[in-house]
Each structure stands twice: as structure tokens, then as C-alpha cells.
CSV table of C-alpha atoms in Angstrom, one decimal:
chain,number,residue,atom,x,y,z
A,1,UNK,CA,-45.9,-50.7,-46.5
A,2,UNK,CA,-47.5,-50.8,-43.3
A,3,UNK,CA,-51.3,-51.2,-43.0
A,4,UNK,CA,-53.1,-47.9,-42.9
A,5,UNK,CA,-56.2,-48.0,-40.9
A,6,UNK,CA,-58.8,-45.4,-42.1
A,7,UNK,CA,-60.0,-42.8,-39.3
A,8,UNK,CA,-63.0,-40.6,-39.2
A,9,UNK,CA,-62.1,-37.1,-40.5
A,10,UNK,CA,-63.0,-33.5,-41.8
A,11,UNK,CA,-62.8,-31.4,-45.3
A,12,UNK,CA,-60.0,-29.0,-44.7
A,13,UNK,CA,-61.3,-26.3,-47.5
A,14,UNK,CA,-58.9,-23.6,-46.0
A,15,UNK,CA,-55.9,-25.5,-46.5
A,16,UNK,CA,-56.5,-25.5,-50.3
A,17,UNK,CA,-57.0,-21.7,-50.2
A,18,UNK,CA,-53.5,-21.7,-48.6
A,19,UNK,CA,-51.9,-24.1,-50.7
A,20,UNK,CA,-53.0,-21.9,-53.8
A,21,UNK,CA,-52.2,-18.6,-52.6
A,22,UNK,CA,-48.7,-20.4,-51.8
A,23,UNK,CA,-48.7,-21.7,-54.9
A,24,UNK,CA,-48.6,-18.6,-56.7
A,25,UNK,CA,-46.2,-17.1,-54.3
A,26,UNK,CA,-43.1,-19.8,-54.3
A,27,UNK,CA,-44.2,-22.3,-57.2
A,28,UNK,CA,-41.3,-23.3,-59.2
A,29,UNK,CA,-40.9,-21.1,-62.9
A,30,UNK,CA,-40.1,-23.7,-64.8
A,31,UNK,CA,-38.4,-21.9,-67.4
A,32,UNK,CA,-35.6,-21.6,-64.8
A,33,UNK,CA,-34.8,-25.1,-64.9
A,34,UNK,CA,-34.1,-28.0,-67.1
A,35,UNK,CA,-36.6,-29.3,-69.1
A,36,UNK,CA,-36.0,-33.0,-69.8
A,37,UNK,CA,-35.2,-34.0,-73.8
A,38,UNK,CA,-35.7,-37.6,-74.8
A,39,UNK,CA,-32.9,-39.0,-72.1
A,40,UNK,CA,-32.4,-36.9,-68.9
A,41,UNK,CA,-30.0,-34.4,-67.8
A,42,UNK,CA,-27.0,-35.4,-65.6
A,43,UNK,CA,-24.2,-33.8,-63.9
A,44,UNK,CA,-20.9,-32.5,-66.4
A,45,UNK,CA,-18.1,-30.8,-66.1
A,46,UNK,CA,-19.6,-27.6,-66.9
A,47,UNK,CA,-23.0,-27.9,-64.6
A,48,UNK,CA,-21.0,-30.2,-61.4
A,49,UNK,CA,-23.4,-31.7,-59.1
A,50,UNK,CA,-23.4,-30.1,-55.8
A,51,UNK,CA,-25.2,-32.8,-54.1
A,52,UNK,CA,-22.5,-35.2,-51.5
A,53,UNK,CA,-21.3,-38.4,-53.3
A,54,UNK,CA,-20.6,-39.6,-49.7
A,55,UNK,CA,-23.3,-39.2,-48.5
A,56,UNK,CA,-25.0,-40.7,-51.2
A,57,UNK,CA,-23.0,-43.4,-51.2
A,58,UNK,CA,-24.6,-44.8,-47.8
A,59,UNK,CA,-28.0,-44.1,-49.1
A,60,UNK,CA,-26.8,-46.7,-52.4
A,61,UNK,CA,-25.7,-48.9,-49.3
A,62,UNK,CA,-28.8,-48.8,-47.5
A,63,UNK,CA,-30.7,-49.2,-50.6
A,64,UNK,CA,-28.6,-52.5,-51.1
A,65,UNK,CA,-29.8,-53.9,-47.4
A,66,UNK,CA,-33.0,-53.4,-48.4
A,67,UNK,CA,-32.5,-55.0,-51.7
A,68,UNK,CA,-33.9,-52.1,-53.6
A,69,UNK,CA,-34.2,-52.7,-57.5
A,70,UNK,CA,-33.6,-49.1,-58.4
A,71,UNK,CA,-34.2,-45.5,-57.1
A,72,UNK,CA,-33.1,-42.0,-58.2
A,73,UNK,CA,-33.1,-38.1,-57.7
A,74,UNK,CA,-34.0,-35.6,-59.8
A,75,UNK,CA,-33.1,-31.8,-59.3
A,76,UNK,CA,-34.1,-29.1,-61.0
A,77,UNK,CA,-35.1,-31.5,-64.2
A,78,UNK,CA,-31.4,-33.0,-63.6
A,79,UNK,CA,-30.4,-36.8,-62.5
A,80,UNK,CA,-28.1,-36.0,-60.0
A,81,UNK,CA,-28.2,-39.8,-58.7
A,82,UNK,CA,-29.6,-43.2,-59.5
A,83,UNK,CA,-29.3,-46.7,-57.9
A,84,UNK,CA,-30.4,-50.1,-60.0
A,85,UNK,CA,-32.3,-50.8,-63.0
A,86,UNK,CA,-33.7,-47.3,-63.5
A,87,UNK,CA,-34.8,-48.1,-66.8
A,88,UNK,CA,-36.4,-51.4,-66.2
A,89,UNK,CA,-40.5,-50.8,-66.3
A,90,UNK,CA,-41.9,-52.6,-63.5
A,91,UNK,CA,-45.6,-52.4,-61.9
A,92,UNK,CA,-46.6,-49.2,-60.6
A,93,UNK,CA,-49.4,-51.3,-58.0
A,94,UNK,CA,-50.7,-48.1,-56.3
A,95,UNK,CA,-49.1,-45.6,-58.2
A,96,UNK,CA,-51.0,-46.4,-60.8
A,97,UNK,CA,-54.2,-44.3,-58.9
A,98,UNK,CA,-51.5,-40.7,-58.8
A,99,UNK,CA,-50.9,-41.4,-62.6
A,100,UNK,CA,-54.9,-41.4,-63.1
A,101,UNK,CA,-55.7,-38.5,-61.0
A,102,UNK,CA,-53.1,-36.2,-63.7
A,103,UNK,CA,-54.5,-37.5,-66.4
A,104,UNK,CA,-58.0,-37.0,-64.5
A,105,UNK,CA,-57.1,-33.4,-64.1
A,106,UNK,CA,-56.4,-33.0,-67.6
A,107,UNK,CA,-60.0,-33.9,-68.5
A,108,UNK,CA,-61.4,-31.9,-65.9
A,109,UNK,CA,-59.8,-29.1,-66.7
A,110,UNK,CA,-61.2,-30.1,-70.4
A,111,UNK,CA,-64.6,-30.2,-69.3
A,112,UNK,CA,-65.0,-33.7,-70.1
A,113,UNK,CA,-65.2,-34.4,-66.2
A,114,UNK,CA,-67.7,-33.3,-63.8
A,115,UNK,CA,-66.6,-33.9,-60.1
A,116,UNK,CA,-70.1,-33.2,-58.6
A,117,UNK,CA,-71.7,-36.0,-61.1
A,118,UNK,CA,-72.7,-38.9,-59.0
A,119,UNK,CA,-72.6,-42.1,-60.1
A,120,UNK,CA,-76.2,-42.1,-60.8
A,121,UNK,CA,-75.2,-38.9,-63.1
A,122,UNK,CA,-72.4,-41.3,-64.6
A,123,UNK,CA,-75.1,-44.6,-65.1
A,124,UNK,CA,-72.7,-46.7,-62.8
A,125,UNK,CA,-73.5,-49.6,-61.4
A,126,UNK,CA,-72.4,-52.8,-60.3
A,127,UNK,CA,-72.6,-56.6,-60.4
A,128,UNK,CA,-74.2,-56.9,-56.9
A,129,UNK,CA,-76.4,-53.5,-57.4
A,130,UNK,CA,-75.6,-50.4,-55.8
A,131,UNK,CA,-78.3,-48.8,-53.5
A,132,UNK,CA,-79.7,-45.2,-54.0
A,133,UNK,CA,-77.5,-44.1,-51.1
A,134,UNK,CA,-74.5,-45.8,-53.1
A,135,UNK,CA,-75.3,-43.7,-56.2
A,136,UNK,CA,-75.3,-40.7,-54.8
A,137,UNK,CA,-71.5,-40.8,-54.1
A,138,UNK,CA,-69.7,-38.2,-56.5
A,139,UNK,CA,-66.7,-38.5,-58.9
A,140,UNK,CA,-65.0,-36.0,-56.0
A,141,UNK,CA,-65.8,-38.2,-53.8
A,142,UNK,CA,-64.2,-41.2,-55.6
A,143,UNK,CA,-61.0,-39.3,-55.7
A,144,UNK,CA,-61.1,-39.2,-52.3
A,145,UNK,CA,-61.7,-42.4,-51.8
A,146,UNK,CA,-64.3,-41.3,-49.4
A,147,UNK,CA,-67.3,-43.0,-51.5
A,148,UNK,CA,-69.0,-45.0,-49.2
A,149,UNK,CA,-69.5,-47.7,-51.8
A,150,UNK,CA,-67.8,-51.0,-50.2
A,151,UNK,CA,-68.2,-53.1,-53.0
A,152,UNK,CA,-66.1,-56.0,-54.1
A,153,UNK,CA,-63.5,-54.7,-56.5
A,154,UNK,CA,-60.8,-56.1,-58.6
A,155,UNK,CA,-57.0,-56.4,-57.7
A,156,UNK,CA,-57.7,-55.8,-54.1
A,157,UNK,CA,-54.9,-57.1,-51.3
A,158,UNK,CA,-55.8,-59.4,-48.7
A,159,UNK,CA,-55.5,-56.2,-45.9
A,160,UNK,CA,-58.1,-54.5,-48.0
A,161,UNK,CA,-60.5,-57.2,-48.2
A,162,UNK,CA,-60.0,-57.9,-44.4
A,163,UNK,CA,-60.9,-54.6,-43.5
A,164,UNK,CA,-63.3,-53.3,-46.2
A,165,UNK,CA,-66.7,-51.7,-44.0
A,166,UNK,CA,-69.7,-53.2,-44.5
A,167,UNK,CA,-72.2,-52.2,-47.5
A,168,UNK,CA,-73.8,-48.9,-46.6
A,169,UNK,CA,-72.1,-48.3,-43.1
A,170,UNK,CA,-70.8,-45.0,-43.8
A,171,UNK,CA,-72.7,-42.5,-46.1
A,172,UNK,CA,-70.9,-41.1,-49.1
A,173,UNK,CA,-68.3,-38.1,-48.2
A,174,UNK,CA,-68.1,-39.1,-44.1
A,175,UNK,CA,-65.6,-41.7,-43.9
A,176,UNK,CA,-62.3,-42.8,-45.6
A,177,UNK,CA,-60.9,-45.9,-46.5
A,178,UNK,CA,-58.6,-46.7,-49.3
A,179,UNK,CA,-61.2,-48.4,-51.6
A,180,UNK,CA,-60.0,-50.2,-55.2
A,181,UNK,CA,-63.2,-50.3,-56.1
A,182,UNK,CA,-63.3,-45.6,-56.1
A,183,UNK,CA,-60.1,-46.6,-58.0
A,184,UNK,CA,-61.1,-48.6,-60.5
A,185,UNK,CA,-64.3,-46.9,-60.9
A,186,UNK,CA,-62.6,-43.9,-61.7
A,187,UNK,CA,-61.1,-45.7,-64.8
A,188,UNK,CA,-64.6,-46.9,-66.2
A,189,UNK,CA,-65.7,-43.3,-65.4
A,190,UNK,CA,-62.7,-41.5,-67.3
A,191,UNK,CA,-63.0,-44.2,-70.4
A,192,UNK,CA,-67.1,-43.0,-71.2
A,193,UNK,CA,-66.3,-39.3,-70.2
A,194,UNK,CA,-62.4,-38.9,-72.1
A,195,UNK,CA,-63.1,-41.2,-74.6
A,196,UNK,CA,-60.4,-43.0,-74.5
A,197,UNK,CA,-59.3,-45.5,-72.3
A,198,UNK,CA,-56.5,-44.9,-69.3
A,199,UNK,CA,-53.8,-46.9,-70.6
A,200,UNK,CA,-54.9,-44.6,-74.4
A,201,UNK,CA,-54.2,-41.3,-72.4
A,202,UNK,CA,-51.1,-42.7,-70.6
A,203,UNK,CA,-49.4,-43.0,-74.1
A,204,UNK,CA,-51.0,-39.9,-75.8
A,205,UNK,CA,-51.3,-37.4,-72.8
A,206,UNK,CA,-47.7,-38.1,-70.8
A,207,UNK,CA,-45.9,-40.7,-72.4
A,208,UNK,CA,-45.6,-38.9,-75.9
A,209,UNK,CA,-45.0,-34.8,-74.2
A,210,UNK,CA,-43.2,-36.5,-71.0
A,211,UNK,CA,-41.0,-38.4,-73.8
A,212,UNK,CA,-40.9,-41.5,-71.8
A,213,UNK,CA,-37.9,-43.7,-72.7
A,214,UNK,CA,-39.2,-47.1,-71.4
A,215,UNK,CA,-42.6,-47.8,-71.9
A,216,UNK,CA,-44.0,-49.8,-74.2
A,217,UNK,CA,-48.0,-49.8,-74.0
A,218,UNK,CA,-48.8,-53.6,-75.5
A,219,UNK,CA,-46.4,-55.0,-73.3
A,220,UNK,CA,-46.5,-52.2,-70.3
A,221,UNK,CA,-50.1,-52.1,-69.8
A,222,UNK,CA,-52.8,-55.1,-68.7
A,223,UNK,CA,-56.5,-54.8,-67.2
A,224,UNK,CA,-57.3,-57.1,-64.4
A,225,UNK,CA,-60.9,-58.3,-64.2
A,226,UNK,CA,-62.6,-60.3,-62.0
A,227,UNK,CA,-65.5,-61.9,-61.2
A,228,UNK,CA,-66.5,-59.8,-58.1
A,229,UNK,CA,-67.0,-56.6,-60.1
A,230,UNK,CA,-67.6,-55.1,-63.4
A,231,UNK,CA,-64.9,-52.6,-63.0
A,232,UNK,CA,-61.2,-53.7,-64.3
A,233,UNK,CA,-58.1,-52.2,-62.7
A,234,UNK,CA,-55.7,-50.7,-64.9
A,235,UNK,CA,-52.3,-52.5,-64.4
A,236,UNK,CA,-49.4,-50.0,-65.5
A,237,UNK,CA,-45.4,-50.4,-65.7
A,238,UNK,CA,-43.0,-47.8,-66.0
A,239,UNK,CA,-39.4,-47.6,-65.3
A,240,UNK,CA,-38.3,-45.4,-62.1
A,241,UNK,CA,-37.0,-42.4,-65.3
A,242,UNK,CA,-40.3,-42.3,-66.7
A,243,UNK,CA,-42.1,-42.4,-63.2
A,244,UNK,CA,-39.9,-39.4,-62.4
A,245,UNK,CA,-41.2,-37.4,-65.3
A,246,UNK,CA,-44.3,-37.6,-64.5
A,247,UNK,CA,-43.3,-36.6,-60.4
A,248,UNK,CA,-41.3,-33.5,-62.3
A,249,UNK,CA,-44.7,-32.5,-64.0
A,250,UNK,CA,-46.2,-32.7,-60.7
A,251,UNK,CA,-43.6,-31.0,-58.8
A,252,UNK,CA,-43.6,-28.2,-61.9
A,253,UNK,CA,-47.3,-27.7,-61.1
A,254,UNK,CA,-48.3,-29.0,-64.5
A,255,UNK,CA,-46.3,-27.1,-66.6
A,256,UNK,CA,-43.6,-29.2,-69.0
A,257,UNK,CA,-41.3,-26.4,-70.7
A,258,UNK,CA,-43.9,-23.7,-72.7
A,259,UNK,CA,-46.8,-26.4,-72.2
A,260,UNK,CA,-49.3,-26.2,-69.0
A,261,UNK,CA,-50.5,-29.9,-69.6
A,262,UNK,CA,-52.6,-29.8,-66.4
A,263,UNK,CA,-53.5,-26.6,-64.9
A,264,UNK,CA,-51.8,-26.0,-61.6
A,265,UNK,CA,-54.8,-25.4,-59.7
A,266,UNK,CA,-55.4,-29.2,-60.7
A,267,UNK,CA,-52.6,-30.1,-58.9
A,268,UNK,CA,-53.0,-27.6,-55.7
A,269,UNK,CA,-56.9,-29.5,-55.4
A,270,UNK,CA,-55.0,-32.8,-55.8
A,271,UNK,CA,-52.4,-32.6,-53.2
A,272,UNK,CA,-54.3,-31.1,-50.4
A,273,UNK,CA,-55.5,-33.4,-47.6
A,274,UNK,CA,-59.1,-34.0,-47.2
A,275,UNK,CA,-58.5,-37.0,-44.5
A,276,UNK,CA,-55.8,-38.1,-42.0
A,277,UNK,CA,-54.5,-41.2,-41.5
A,278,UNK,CA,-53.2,-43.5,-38.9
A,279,UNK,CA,-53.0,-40.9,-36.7
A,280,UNK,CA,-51.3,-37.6,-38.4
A,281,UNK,CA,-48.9,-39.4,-40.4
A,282,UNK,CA,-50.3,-38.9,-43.4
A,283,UNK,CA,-53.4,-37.5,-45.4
A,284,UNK,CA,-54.8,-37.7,-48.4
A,285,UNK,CA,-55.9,-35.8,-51.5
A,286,UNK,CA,-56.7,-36.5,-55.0
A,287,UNK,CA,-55.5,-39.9,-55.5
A,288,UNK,CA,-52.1,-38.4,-54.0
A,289,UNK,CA,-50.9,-38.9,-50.6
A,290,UNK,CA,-49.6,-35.8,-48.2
A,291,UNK,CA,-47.3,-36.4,-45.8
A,292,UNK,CA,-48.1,-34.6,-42.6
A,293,UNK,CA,-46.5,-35.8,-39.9
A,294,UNK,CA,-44.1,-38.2,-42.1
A,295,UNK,CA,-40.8,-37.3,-42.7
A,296,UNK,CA,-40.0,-34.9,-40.1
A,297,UNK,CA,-36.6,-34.8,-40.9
A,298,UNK,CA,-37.3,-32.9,-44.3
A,299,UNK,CA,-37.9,-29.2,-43.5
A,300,UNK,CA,-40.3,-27.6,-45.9
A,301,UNK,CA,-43.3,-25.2,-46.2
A,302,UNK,CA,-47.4,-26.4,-46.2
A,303,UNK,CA,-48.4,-27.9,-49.0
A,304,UNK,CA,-44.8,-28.9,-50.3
A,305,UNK,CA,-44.6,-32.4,-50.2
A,306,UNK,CA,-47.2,-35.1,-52.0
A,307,UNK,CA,-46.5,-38.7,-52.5
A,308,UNK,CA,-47.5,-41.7,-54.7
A,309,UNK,CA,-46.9,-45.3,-52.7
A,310,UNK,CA,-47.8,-48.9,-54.1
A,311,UNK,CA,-47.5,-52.0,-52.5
A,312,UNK,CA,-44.3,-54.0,-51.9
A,313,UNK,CA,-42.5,-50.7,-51.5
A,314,UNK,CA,-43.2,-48.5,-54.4
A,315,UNK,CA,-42.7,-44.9,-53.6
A,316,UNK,CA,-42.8,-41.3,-55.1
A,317,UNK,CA,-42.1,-37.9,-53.0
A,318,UNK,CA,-42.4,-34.6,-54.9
A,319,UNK,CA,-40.9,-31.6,-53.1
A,320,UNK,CA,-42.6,-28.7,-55.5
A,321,UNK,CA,-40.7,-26.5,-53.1
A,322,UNK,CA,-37.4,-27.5,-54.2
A,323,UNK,CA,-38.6,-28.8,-58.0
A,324,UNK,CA,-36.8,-32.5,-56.6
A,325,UNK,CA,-38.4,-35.9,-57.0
A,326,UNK,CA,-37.2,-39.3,-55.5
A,327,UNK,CA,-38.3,-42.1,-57.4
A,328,UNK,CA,-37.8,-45.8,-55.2
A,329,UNK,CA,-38.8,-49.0,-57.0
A,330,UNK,CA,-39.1,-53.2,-56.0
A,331,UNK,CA,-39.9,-55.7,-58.9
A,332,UNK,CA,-43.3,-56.9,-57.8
A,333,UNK,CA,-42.9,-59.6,-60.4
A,334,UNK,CA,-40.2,-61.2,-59.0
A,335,UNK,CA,-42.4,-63.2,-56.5
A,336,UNK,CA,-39.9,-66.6,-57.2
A,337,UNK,CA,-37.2,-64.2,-55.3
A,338,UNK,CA,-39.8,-64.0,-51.9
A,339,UNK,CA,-38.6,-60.8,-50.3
A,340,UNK,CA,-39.8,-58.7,-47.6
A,341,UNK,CA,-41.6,-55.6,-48.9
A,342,UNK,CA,-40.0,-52.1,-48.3
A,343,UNK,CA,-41.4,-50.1,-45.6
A,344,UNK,CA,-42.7,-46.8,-45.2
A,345,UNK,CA,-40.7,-46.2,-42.6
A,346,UNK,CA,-37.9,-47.9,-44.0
A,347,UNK,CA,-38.5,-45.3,-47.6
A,348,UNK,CA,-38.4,-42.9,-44.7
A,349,UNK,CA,-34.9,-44.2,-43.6
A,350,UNK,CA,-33.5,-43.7,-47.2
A,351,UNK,CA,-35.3,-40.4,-48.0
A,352,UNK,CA,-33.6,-39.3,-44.6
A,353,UNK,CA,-30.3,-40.2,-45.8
A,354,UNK,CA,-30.8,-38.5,-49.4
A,355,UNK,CA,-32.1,-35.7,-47.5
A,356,UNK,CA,-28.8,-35.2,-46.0
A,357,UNK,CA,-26.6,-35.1,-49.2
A,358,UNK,CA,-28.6,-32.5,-50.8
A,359,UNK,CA,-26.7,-29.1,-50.9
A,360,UNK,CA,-28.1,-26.6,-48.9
A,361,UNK,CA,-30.7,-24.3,-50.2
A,362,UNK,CA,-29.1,-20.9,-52.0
């Protein structure tokens, strides 16, 4: 994935007005579509998939030139396609952050989690201290990543280090940049407030009403501490299928069959952009990205699209529109094999080409 610089930029409050109202006019019902049971859906004699197999076919042959480990479609709770070891878990990297901000969502929507807490609220600090100004930043803010706290933090790449601001350049709430240490933070914060820890809500709040088929939390799950900061990062593997259910209960608006697991304002507040980056390609919400001017081959609505990336090519795009998720996935952990990490515009180049075999819209 290309470096993303972060930009200056503005609250868009309207935008979330519009993205709910939208929401409740073309949100997906979805009792008119498959539910997933313990292994998915695929296309049968009786239910034919309507999507191109040709066409598909030179997506799996891109995928190949890229040396993709596995990717996949899902529409309408079906598995009309997949490429590679779909049911291999491998690290999330990134991803991991759009996995904490649904089960985030759940606990706000509990009342366990107060966005307008700061962290002075929350009693956080850190190993070097954190100023007044610091504490101030908010758990909303966090989310953001617009916390102003430039902190060392665990499991940080090289790029971020390189470019992290200085301590207290930027007050909290003026200025993004995609900052592990809001990330990991997060995780402390949602441990004292839920009760439980991240990787303890990953099994009981998705993995056991999601039915994932892959995960295995002793061997699936790590934290990664370091010396720099008192805040772990919470390491996560899934396989691409049990990714995607968690994309489907995004794309669903938080609803899985008769069960609203996360309200679907939740995921509205989540997926609207409160900053743009590098210039108008993207923005971001919640922990989510929104692709703005990315993907301009895919015609949709405002507020359609949202997106989970991770490093070395890890990439989720939700269309709630269209109730479709494409799930693409590298093995990070094959660093012996030394390969070139995926793109975003080369996930761009292979969502184009899925794009294209879709059957049109009834």
C-alpha cells in the first residue's frame, strides 16, 4: 500500500445526516438475503450464479501476477467466487483497527463506552507522560485518529515512525494522521470499559454469532508490547471467509439474520469521513476507511462504499448498496518468500476487473 500522507482537514457533520437518512431509505433488509450457516452459501443448480465466469477468470489471472494468497466475493450472503487459501487465517495488520471499531460500537451502543471521555476521563497515560493538552483528546477522537497524542507506540511501520508529528504540534481534533498509538489505545480503553479484553470479544461478540470457521483464539491471537509504550497492539488472524463475515455484518448495517448485533447508526457514524487524504482519494471514519475519489470505476450512491486495508496488501471493500463484500489477502508471515506488497492501486486493478463480472443490477 502506498504511503498516505495526512492533510489538514474539516468535520463533515452533514454528511452523516445524509448517510443516515440514506440509510434508512436503500439499506439492505436483510431478511431478503442469505444469512450465512456454519459454512457459506455457494452457487447450485437451483440458485445459478449470475455473475461472468470469464470475466472472473482474468481477475483469478491477475490475482496470480500479483501472487495473491487468496480473495473472494460474497453476494447477497452467497460465495459466488474465491481465489487461494480462503480458509487459511493469516494477520489482519490494519484490519485489525475495522474489527475494533464493530466491536467498539457494540459497547457504545451498551453504554460501556463514552466517546466524549478524554483520556484524562479514562486515567490514561503513558510511559513518557502525556501533557494536559495530550489528555484532553477524546475516545472520538481516537477513532479518528485525530488525537494529537504523537507518542511512541507499539507495532508501528518504519513510514509511520518516519513521519510521526512532533509531541504537541497539532492540538487534539485539528489534524490527522494514522497513529498506532489512537489504535492501540483504543484496545487498553475498551479492555477497563467492556471488561473484557479485544481478542475476549472477538471470540464471544463475532466469532461465536458470525460462526467463524477458521479461527482459533490461542493460536489466532498475540499482543505485541514494546518498550516504547505501555499500550500493546492487538495482533489478530482470520481467514479471508471469516473476514468476510464480519464485511457482511458491516455491509447488513449490523444486523446478522433476526439479531441487530451493532446498531446501524453505529455503522453510518463509522463509515462517514471526518478527514481526506492524499488528496481526495480517500477519507476516513471510525477506524474504517471511505473511498472517495478511489475506485471510480464502481458506480454507487454517498455513503456506499467503506474499506478496511492492512499493510502488505490486505484489503476489505463493503458495497452496503449492493449487500457484496470483496475480501483480498497476502500471508504477511511468509517474509522467507520476500515479495512485493500489493498495492492500492493494484487492489484497485482487481476490484475493477471483479467489478466487471458482476451481473447488472435488477
Amino acid at each position: 500500500m502506498k504511503t498516505i500522507r495526512p492533510e489538514r482537514v474539516g468535520t463533515t457533520r452533514h454528511l452523516l445526516l445524509a448517510a443516515l437518512l440514506w440509510l434508512g431509505a436503500a439499506g439492505v433488509a436483510a431478511a431478503e438475503a442469505v444469512v450465512p450457516a456454519e459454512t457459506w452459501a455457494t452457487p447450485s443448480a437451483e440458485a445459478p450464479s449470475r455473475w461472468s465466469s470469464e470475466k472472473l477468470k482474468a481477475a483469478d489471472a491477475f490475482a496470480e501476477s500479483l501472487r495473491t494468497d487468496a480473495y473472494l466475493v460474497i453476494d447477497h450472503g452467497v460465495l459466488v467466487h474465491s481465489y487461494g487459501d480462503i480458509d487459511k487465517p493469516m494477520n489482519l495488520a490494519s484490519i485489525r483497527k475495522s474489527v475494533l471499531g464493530v466491536l467498539t460500537g457494540m459497547q457504545v451502543d451498551r453504554g460501556a463506552i463514552d466517546l466524549d471521555q478524554t483520556l484524562a476521563d479514562l486515567d490514561i497515560d503513558d510511559k513518557e507522560g502525556l501533557t494536559p493538552t495530550e489528555r484532553s483528546a477524546t475516545v472520538r477522537q481516537l477513532l479518528q485518529s485525530r488525537s494529537g497524542v504523537y507518542h511512541p507506540a507499539a507495532y508501528e511501520t518504519q513510514d509511520a515512525k518516519r513521519l510521526r508529528p512532533p509531541r504537541g504540534s497539532h492540538a487534539p481534533g485539528t489534524f490527522f494522521y494514522y497513529n498506532n498509538w489512537d489504535f492501540n489505545v483504543l484496545g487498553t480503553i475498551f479492555e477497563r470499559r467492556a471488561g473484557k479484553t479485544v481478542f475476549e470479544a472477538l471470540q464471544s461478540d463475532l466469532a461465536e454469532p458470525l460462526q467463524f470457521q477458521d479461527f482459533r483464539p490461542a493460536q489466532d491471537t498475540r499482543w505485541e508490547r514494546e518498550r516504547a509504550s505501555e499500550h500493546a497492539a492487538y495482533v489478530m488472524h482470520l481467514s479471508a471467509r471469516d473476514l468476510a463475515r464480519v464485511g457482511l455484518l458491516a455491509a447488513r448495517n449490523g444486523r446478522w439474520g433476526d439479531r441487530q448485533l451493532v446498531s446501524s447508526a453505529w455503522i453510518a457514524e463509522s463509515t462517514v469521513s471526518y478527514s481526506t487524504v492524499a488528496p481526495g482519494w480517500s477519507g476516513y471514519g471510525y477506524l474504517w476507511w471511505v473511498p472517495l475519489r478511489a475506485f471510480p470505476f464502481w458506480t454507487r450512491g454517498p455513503h456506499q462504499l467503506s474499506m478496511a486495508v492492512g499493510d502488505g496488501g490486505q484489503f476489505m471493500l463493503v458495497d452496503r448498496q449492493r449487500d457484496l463484500v470483496v475480501v483480498h489477502r497476502m500471508d504477511n508471515d511468509k517474509a522467507w518468500f520476500r515479495r512485493e506488497r500489493v498495492t492500492i492501486e493494484q487492489f484497485a486493478e482487481l476490484a475493477a476487473r471483479i467489478h466487471a463480472a458482476a451481473p447488472p443490477p435488477p
